[in-house]
Coordinates of C-alpha atoms in Angstrom, one line a residue:
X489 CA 115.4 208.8 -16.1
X490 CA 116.0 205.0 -16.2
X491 CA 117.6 202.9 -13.9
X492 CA 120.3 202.4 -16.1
X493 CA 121.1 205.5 -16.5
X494 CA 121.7 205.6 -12.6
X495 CA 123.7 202.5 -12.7
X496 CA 126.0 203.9 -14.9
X497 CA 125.9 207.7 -12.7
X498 CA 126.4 205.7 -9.6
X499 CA 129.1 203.0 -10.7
X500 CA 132.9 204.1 -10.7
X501 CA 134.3 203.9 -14.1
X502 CA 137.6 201.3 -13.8
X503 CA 139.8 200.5 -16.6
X504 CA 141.0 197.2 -18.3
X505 CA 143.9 197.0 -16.6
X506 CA 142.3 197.9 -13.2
X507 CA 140.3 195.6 -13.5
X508 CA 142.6 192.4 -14.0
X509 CA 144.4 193.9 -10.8
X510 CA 141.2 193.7 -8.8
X511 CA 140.1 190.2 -10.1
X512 CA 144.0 188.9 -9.0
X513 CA 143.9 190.3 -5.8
X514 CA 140.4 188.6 -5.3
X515 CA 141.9 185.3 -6.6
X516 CA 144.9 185.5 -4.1
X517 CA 142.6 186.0 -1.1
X518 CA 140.6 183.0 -1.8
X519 CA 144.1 181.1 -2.7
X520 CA 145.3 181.7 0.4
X521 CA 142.4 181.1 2.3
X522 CA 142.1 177.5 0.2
X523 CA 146.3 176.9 0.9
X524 CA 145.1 177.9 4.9
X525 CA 142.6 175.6 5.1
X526 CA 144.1 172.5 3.5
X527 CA 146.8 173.0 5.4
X528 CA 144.8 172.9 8.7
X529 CA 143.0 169.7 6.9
X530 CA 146.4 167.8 6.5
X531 CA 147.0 168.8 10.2
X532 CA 143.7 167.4 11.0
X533 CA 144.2 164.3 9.3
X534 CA 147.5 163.7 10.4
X535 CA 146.5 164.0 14.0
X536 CA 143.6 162.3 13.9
X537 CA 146.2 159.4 11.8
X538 CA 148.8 159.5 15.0
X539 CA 145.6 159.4 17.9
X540 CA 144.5 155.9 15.8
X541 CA 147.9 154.3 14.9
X542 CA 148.1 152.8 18.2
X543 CA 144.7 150.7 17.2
X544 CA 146.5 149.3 14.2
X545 CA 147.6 145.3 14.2
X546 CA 151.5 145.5 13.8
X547 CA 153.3 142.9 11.7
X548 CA 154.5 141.0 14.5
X549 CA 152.9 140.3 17.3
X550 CA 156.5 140.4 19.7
X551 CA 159.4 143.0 19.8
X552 CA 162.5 142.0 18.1
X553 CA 163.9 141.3 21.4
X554 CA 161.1 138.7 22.0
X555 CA 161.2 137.2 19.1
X556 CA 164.7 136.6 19.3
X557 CA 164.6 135.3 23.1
X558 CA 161.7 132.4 21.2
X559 CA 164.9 131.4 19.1
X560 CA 167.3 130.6 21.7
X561 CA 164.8 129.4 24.1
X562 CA 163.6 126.9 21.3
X563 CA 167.8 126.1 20.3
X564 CA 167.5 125.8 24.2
X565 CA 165.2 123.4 24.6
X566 CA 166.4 121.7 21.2
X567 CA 170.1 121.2 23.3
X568 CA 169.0 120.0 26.2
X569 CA 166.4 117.7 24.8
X570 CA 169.0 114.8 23.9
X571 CA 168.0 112.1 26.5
X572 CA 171.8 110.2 25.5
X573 CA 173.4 113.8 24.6
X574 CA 175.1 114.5 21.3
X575 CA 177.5 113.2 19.1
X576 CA 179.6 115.9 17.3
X577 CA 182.3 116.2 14.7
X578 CA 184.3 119.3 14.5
X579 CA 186.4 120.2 11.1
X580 CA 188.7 122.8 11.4
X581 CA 190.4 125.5 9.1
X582 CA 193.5 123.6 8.6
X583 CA 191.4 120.4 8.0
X584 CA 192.1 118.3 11.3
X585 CA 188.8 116.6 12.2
X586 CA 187.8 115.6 15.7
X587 CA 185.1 113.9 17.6
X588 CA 182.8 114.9 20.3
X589 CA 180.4 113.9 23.1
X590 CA 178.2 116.4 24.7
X591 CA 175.5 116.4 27.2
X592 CA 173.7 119.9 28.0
X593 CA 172.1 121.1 30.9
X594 CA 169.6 123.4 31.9
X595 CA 171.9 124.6 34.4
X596 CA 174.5 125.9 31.9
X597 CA 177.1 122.7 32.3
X598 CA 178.5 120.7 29.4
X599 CA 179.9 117.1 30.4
X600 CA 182.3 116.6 26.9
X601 CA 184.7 113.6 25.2
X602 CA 187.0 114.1 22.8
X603 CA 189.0 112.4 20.0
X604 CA 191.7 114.9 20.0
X605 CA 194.0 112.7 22.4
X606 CA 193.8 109.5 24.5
X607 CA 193.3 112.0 27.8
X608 CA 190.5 114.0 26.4
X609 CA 188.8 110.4 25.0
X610 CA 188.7 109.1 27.9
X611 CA 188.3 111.8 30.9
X612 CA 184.8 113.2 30.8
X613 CA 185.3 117.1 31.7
X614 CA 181.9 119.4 33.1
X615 CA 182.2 122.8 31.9
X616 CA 179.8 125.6 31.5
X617 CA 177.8 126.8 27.7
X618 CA 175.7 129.4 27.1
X619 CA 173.0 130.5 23.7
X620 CA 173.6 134.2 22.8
X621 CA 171.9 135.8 20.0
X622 CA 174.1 137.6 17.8
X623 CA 173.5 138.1 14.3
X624 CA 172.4 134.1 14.8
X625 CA 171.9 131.7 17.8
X626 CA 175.4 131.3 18.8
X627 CA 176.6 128.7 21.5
X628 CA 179.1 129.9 23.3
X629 CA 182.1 127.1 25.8
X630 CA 182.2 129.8 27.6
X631 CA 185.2 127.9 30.0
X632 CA 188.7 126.4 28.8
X633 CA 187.8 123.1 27.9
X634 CA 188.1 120.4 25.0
X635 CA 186.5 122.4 22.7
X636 CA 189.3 125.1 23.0
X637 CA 192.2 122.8 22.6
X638 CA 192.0 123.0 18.3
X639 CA 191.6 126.5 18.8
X640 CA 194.5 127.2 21.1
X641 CA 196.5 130.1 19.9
X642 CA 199.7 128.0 21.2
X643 CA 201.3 125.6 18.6
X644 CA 202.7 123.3 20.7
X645 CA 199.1 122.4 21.7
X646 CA 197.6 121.2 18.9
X647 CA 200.7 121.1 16.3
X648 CA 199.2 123.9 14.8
X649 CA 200.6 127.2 13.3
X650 CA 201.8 129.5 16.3
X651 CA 199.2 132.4 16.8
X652 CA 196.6 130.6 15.2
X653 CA 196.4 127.0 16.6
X654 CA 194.8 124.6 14.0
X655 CA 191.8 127.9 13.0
X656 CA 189.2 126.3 15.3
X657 CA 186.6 127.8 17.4
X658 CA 184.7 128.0 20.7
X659 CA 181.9 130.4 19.6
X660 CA 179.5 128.4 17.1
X661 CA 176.4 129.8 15.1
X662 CA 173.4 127.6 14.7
X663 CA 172.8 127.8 10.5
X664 CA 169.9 125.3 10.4
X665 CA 168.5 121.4 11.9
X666 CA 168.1 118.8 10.0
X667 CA 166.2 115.5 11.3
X668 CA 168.4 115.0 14.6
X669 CA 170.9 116.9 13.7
X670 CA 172.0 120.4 14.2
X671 CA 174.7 121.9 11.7
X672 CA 177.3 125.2 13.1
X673 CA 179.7 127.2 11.7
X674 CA 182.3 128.9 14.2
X675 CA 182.1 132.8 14.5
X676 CA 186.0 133.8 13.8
X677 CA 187.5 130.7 11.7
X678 CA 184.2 129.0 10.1
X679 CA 184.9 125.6 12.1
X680 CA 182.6 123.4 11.0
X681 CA 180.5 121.9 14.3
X682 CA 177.8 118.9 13.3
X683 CA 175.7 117.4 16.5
X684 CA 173.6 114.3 16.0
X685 CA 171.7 113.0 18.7
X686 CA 173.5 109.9 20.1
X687 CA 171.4 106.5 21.0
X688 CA 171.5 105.2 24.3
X689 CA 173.9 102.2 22.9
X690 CA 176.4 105.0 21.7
X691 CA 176.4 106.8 24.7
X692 CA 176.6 103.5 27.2
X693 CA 180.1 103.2 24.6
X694 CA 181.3 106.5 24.5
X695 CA 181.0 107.0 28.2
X696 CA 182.8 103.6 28.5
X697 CA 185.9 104.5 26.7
X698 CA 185.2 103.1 23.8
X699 CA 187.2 106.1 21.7
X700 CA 190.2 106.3 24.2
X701 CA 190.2 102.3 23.5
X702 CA 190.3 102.8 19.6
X703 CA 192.6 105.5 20.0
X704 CA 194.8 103.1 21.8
X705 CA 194.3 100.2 19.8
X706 CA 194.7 102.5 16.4
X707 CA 198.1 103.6 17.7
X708 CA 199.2 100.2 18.1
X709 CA 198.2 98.7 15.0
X710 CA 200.0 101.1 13.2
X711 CA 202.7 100.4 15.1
X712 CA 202.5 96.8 14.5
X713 CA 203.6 96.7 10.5
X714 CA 205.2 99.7 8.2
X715 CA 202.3 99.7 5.6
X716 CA 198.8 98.7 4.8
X717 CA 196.9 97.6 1.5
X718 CA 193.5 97.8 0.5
X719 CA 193.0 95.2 -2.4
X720 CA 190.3 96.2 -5.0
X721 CA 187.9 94.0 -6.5
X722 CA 190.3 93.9 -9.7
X723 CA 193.4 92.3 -7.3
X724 CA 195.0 95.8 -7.6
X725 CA 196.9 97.2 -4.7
X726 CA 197.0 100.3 -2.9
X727 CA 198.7 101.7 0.1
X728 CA 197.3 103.9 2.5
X729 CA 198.8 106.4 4.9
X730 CA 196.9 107.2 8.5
X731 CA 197.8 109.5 11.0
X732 CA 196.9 109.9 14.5
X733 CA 197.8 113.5 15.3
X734 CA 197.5 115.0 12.0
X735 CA 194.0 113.3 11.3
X736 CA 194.5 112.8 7.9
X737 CA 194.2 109.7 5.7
X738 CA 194.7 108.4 1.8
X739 CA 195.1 106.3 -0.8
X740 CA 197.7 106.2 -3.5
X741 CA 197.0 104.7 -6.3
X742 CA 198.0 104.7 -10.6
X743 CA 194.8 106.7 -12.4
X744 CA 193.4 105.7 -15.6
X745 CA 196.3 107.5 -17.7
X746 CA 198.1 104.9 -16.5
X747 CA 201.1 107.6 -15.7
X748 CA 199.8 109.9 -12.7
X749 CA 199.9 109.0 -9.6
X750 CA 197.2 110.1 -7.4
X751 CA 197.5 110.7 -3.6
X752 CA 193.4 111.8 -2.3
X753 CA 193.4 112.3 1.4
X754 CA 190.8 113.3 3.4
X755 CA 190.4 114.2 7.6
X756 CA 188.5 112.1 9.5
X757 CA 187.1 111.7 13.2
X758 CA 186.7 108.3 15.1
X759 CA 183.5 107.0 15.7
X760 CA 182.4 104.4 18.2
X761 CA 182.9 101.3 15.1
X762 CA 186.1 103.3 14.4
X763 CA 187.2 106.0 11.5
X764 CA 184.3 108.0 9.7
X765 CA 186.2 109.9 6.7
X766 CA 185.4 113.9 6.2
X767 CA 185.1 112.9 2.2
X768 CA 184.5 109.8 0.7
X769 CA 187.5 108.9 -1.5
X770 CA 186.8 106.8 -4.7
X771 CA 189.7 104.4 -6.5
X772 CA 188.3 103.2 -10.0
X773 CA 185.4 102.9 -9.0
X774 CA 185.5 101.8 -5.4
X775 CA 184.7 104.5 -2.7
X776 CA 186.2 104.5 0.7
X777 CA 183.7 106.0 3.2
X778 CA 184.9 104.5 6.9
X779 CA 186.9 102.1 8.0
X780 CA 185.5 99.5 11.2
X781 CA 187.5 97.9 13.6
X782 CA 187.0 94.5 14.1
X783 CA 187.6 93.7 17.9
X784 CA 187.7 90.2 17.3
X785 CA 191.0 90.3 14.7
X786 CA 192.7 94.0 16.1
X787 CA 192.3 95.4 12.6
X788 CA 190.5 97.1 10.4
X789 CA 188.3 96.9 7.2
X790 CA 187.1 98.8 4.5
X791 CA 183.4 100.1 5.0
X792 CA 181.4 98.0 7.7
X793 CA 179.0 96.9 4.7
X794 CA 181.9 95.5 2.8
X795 CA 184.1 94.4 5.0
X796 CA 187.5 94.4 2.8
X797 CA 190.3 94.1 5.1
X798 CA 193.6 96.2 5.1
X799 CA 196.5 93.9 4.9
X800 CA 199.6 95.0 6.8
X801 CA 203.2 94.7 4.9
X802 CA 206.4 95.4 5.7
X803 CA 207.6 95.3 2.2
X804 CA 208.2 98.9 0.4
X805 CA 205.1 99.2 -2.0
X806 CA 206.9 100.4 -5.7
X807 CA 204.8 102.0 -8.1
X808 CA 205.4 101.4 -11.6
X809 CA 203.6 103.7 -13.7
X810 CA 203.9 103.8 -17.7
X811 CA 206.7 106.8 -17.7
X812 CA 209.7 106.1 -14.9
X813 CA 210.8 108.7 -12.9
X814 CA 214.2 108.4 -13.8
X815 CA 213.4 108.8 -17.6
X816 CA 212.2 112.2 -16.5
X817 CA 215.6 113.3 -15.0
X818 CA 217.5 116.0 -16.4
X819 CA 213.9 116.5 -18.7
X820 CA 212.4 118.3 -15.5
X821 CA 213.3 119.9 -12.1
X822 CA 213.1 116.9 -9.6
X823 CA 213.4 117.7 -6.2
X824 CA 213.1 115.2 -3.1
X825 CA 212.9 116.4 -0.1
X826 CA 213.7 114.3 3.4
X827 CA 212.1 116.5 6.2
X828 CA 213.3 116.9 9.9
X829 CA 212.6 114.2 12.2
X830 CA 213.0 111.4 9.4
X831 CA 215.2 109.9 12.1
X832 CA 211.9 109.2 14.1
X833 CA 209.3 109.0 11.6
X834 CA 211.0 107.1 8.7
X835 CA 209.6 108.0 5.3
X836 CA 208.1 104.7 3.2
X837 CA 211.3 103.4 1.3
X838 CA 213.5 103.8 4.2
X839 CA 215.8 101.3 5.4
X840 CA 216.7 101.0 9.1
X841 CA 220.2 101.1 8.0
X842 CA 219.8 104.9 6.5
X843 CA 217.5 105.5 9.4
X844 CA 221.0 105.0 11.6
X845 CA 223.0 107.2 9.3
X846 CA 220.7 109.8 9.7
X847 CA 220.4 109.7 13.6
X848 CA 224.4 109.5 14.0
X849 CA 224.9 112.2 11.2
X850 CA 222.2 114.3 14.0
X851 CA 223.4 113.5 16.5
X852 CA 226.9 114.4 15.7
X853 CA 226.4 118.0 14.3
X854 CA 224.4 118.6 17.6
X855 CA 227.4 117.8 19.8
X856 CA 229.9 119.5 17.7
X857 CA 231.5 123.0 17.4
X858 CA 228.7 124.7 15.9
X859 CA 225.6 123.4 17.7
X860 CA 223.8 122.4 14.5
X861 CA 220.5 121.3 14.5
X862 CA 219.4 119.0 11.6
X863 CA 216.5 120.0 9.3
X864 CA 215.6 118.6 6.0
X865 CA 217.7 117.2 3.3
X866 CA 216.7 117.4 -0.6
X867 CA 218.1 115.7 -3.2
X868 CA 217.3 118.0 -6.6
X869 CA 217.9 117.2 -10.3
X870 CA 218.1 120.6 -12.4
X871 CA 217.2 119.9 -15.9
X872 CA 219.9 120.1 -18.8
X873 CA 222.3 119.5 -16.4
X874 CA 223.6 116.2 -15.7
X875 CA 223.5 117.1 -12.1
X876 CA 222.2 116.0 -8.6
X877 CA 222.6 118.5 -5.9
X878 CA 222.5 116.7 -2.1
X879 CA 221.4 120.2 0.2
X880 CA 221.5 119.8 3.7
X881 CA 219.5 122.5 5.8
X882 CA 220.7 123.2 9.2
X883 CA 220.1 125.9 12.2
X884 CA 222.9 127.0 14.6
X885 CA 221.8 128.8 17.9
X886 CA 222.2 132.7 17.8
X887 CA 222.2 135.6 19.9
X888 CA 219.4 136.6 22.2
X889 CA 217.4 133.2 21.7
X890 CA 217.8 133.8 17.8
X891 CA 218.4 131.4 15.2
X892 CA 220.6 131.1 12.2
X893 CA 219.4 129.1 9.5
X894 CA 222.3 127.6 7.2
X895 CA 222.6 124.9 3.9
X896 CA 225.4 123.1 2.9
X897 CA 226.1 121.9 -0.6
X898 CA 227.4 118.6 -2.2
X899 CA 227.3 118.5 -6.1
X900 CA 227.8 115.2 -8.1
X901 CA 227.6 114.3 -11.9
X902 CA 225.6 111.2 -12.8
X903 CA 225.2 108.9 -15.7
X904 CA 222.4 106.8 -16.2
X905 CA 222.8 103.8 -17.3
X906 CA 220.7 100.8 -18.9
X907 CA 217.4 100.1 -16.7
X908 CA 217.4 102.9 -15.2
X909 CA 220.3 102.9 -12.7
X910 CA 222.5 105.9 -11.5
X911 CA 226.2 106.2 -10.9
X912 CA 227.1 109.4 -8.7
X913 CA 230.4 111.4 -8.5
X914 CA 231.3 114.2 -6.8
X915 CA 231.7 117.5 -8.5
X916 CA 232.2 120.2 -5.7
X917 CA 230.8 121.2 -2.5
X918 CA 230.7 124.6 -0.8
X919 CA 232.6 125.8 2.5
X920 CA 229.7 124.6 4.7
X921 CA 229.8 121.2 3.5
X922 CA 233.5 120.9 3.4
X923 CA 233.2 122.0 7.2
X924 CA 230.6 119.0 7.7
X925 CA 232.3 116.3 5.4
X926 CA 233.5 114.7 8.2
X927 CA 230.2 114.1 10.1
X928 CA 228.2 113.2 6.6
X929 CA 230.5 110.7 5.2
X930 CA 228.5 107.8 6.0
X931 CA 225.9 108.9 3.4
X932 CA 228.3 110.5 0.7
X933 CA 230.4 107.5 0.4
X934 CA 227.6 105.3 -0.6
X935 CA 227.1 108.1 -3.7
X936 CA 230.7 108.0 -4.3
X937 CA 230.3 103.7 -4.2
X938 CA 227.4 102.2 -4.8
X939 CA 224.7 102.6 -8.2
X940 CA 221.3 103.5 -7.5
X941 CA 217.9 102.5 -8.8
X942 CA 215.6 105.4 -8.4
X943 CA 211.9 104.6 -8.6
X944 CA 208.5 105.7 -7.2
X945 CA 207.3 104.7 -3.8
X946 CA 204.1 105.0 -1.6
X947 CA 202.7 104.5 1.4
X948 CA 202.8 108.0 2.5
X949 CA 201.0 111.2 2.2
X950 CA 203.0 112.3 -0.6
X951 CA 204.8 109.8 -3.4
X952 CA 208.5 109.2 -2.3
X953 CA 210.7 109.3 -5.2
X954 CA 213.1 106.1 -3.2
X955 CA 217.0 105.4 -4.2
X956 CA 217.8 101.6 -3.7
X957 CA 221.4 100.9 -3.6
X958 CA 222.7 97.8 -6.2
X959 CA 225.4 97.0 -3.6
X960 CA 223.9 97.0 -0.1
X961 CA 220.1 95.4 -0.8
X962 CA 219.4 97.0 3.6
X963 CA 220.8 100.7 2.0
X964 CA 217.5 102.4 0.7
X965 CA 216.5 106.1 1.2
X966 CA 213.9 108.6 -0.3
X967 CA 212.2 112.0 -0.2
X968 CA 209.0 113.0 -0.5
X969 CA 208.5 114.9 -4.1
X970 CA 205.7 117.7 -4.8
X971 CA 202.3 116.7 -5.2
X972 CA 201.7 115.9 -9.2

């Protein structure tokens, strides 16, 4: 017997299929023994990955919270590092621009100036600031002070919109430096808050009143004549408009067309030569970027590199573009507008003798029956009509500290006759104004007398669209029409 033939006594006989079975069972064991130990490898490694992470470099060497504490300790430092403290202009949402003096310390006081009245220019006021980090390095005025006055919710504060104030702010992020200077934005209204570092000269001026002293001087010089000029190199002039508590200034002036009449105007803050403009304004080619006050002479000039003095006039400036405005009535909707308080703050193109009309006229409604309170007046020419409408608005106490707004009518015909000169007469007028006849007749009988030559006038804000009586040379009046 060979040994094969014992092999094959000795061996169980398995079939195909058996077989197969066997060899998967086998191959399951050892799969599951391999998925086992890989398993425990991954464990392995990821244990022996968590024991050595803490030997890793990280990315930075500080925590967030550290790095952001090196920020506002450096913004810190950066504030308080002024030896002559900081010059500052603020721009707000409605576009009123003030001026600023501060001096940080390290033990959270603020000594501040302001442009923003004669009080705040010259009464230097302590009160306390802080750095925060928020999403940026914010400085905070953390008390009522200066700073807060743009921003007052109260109207009457600032002349701003009730609720809102003039959209300033109190809370400042620090966006970037530049050289000595460090530019914000304000957290709620994006104000617009720009420090330069001030020289010892400009703070030995600011500190000695010399803003409350321009202020002053400013108010008075405006005071002193009804217009100013600026004469360009080409002999052309233009008038310009400045105001004090709105903060706004401009140039009128005829543009290249030769018809429109352009009215730029920009905010500005005072400085310690005098008025730094927001925006450069350009006329033909000459650009307006300050204007410096000359102590010696109480006035001021164009530019302290030119030197182009404004010259003050009392005369109403006309402009006399290439289309009239009267060829344009009955073409067009023309409406001029005389707003409230044009008894106080006549409009260019107004005479002293309307000025009275309109203060008796006032005054009388106020003291009569009804309690009226004078609001604006506008003169309005519908087209294809042959019309001119004179609307006066008026409000008249109400109940429970309400208040009733009312209008009253007067509607005349016109013809216009050769040069450009109207002739009035009355049409119609409604209930209200046959209630207030009485108290207006001082202006309507001029319509009903006298011709009128219409034409454009500046000086202001907005162009005046001025009626000049043919009969009475000291009867003159205007309202201020829609920007072009």
């Amino acid at each position: 017997m060979c040994s094969s033939d014992f092999i094959r006594r000795t061996r169980p006989r398995i079939s195909v299929l058996e077989y197969w079975k066997n060899k998967i069972a086998t191959m399951n064991k050892k799969n599951t023994f391999n998925r086992t130990t890989l398993l425990l490898t991954c464990l392995c490694a990821l244990l022996l990955a968590t024991s050595c992470d803490r030997n890793y470099e990280a990315i930075f060497a500080e925590t967030p919270d550290q790095r952001a504490q090196a920020v506002l300790d450096q913004y810190n430092t950066l504030l308080m590092g002024a030896p002559n403290g900081w010059k500052a202009s603020l721009y707000t949402g409605t576009g009123a621009g003030y001026f600023y003096y501060f001096d940080f310390n390290a033990e959270g006081h603020v000594t501040m100036l302001s442009d923003f009245n004669e009080e705040t220019a010259g009464e230097p006021m302590e009160t306390t600031w802080t750095l925060k980090s928020l999403q940026r390095a914010t400085l905070s005025f953390t008390t009522y002070s200066y700073i807060h006055l743009p921003a007052d919710p109260d109207g009457n504060i600032n002349n701003g919109v009730p609720g809102s104030g003039l959209l300033s702010d109190f809370e400042f992020a620090v966006l970037r430096t530049s050289g000595d200077s460090v530019i914000m934005k304000g957290v709620q209204h994006a104000a617009e808050l720009v420090l330069i570092k001030a020289s010892a000269a400009e703070q030995s001026a600011i500190l000695g009143d010399r803003i409350q002293h321009l202020l002053q001087q400013t108010s008075a010089y405006l005071a002193a004549a009804k217009g100013y000029r600026l004469t360009l190199p080409d002999h052309t002039e233009v008038p310009m408009a400045l105001s004090i508590s709105k903060k706004l200034l401009s140039f009128q002036y005829i543009d290249s067309d030769g018809t429109t009449i352009k009215s730029p105007r920009t905010s500005y803050t005072f400085s310690i030569d005098g008025i730094v403009l927001k925006d450069p304004i350009t006329i033909q080619g000459s650009t307006v970027h300050s204007l410096f006050w000359n102590d010696d002479t109480n006035s001021y000039a164009v530019n302290k590199a030119d030197g182009v003095p404004l010259i003050a006039s009392d005369d109403t400036f006309i402009f006399e573009p290439a289309t009239p405005l009267y060829s344009l009535l009955d073409k067009k909707l023309i409406t001029a507008t005389l707003p409230e308080g044009a008894g106080v703050y006549p409009l260019p193109g107004q005479s002293d003798e309307f000025t009275a009309l309109y203060n008796d006229i006032a005054t009388a409604i106020y003291n009569g029956p009804y309690r009226l309170t004078l609001r604006d007046i506008r003169i309005v020419f519908p087209p294809n009509t042959g019309l001119m409408q004179f609307v006066v608005t008026f409000t008249q106490p109400g109940q429970n500290g309400s208040v009733n707004l009312f209008s009253a009518q007067y509607t005349y015909s016109y013809q216009l006759r050769d040069g450009g000169i109207l002739k009035f007469k009355l049409e119609g007028r409604d209930q209200n104004a046959g209630l207030l006849y009485g108290d207006f007749i001082g202006i309507l009988n001029h319509f009903d007398n006298d011709t009128f030559a219409v034409k454009y006038v500046g000086g202001g804000f907005n162009v005046v669209a001025g009626f000049f009586s043919q009969e009475e040379s000291g009867y003159y009046f205007g309202g201020y029409l829609p920007e072009q």
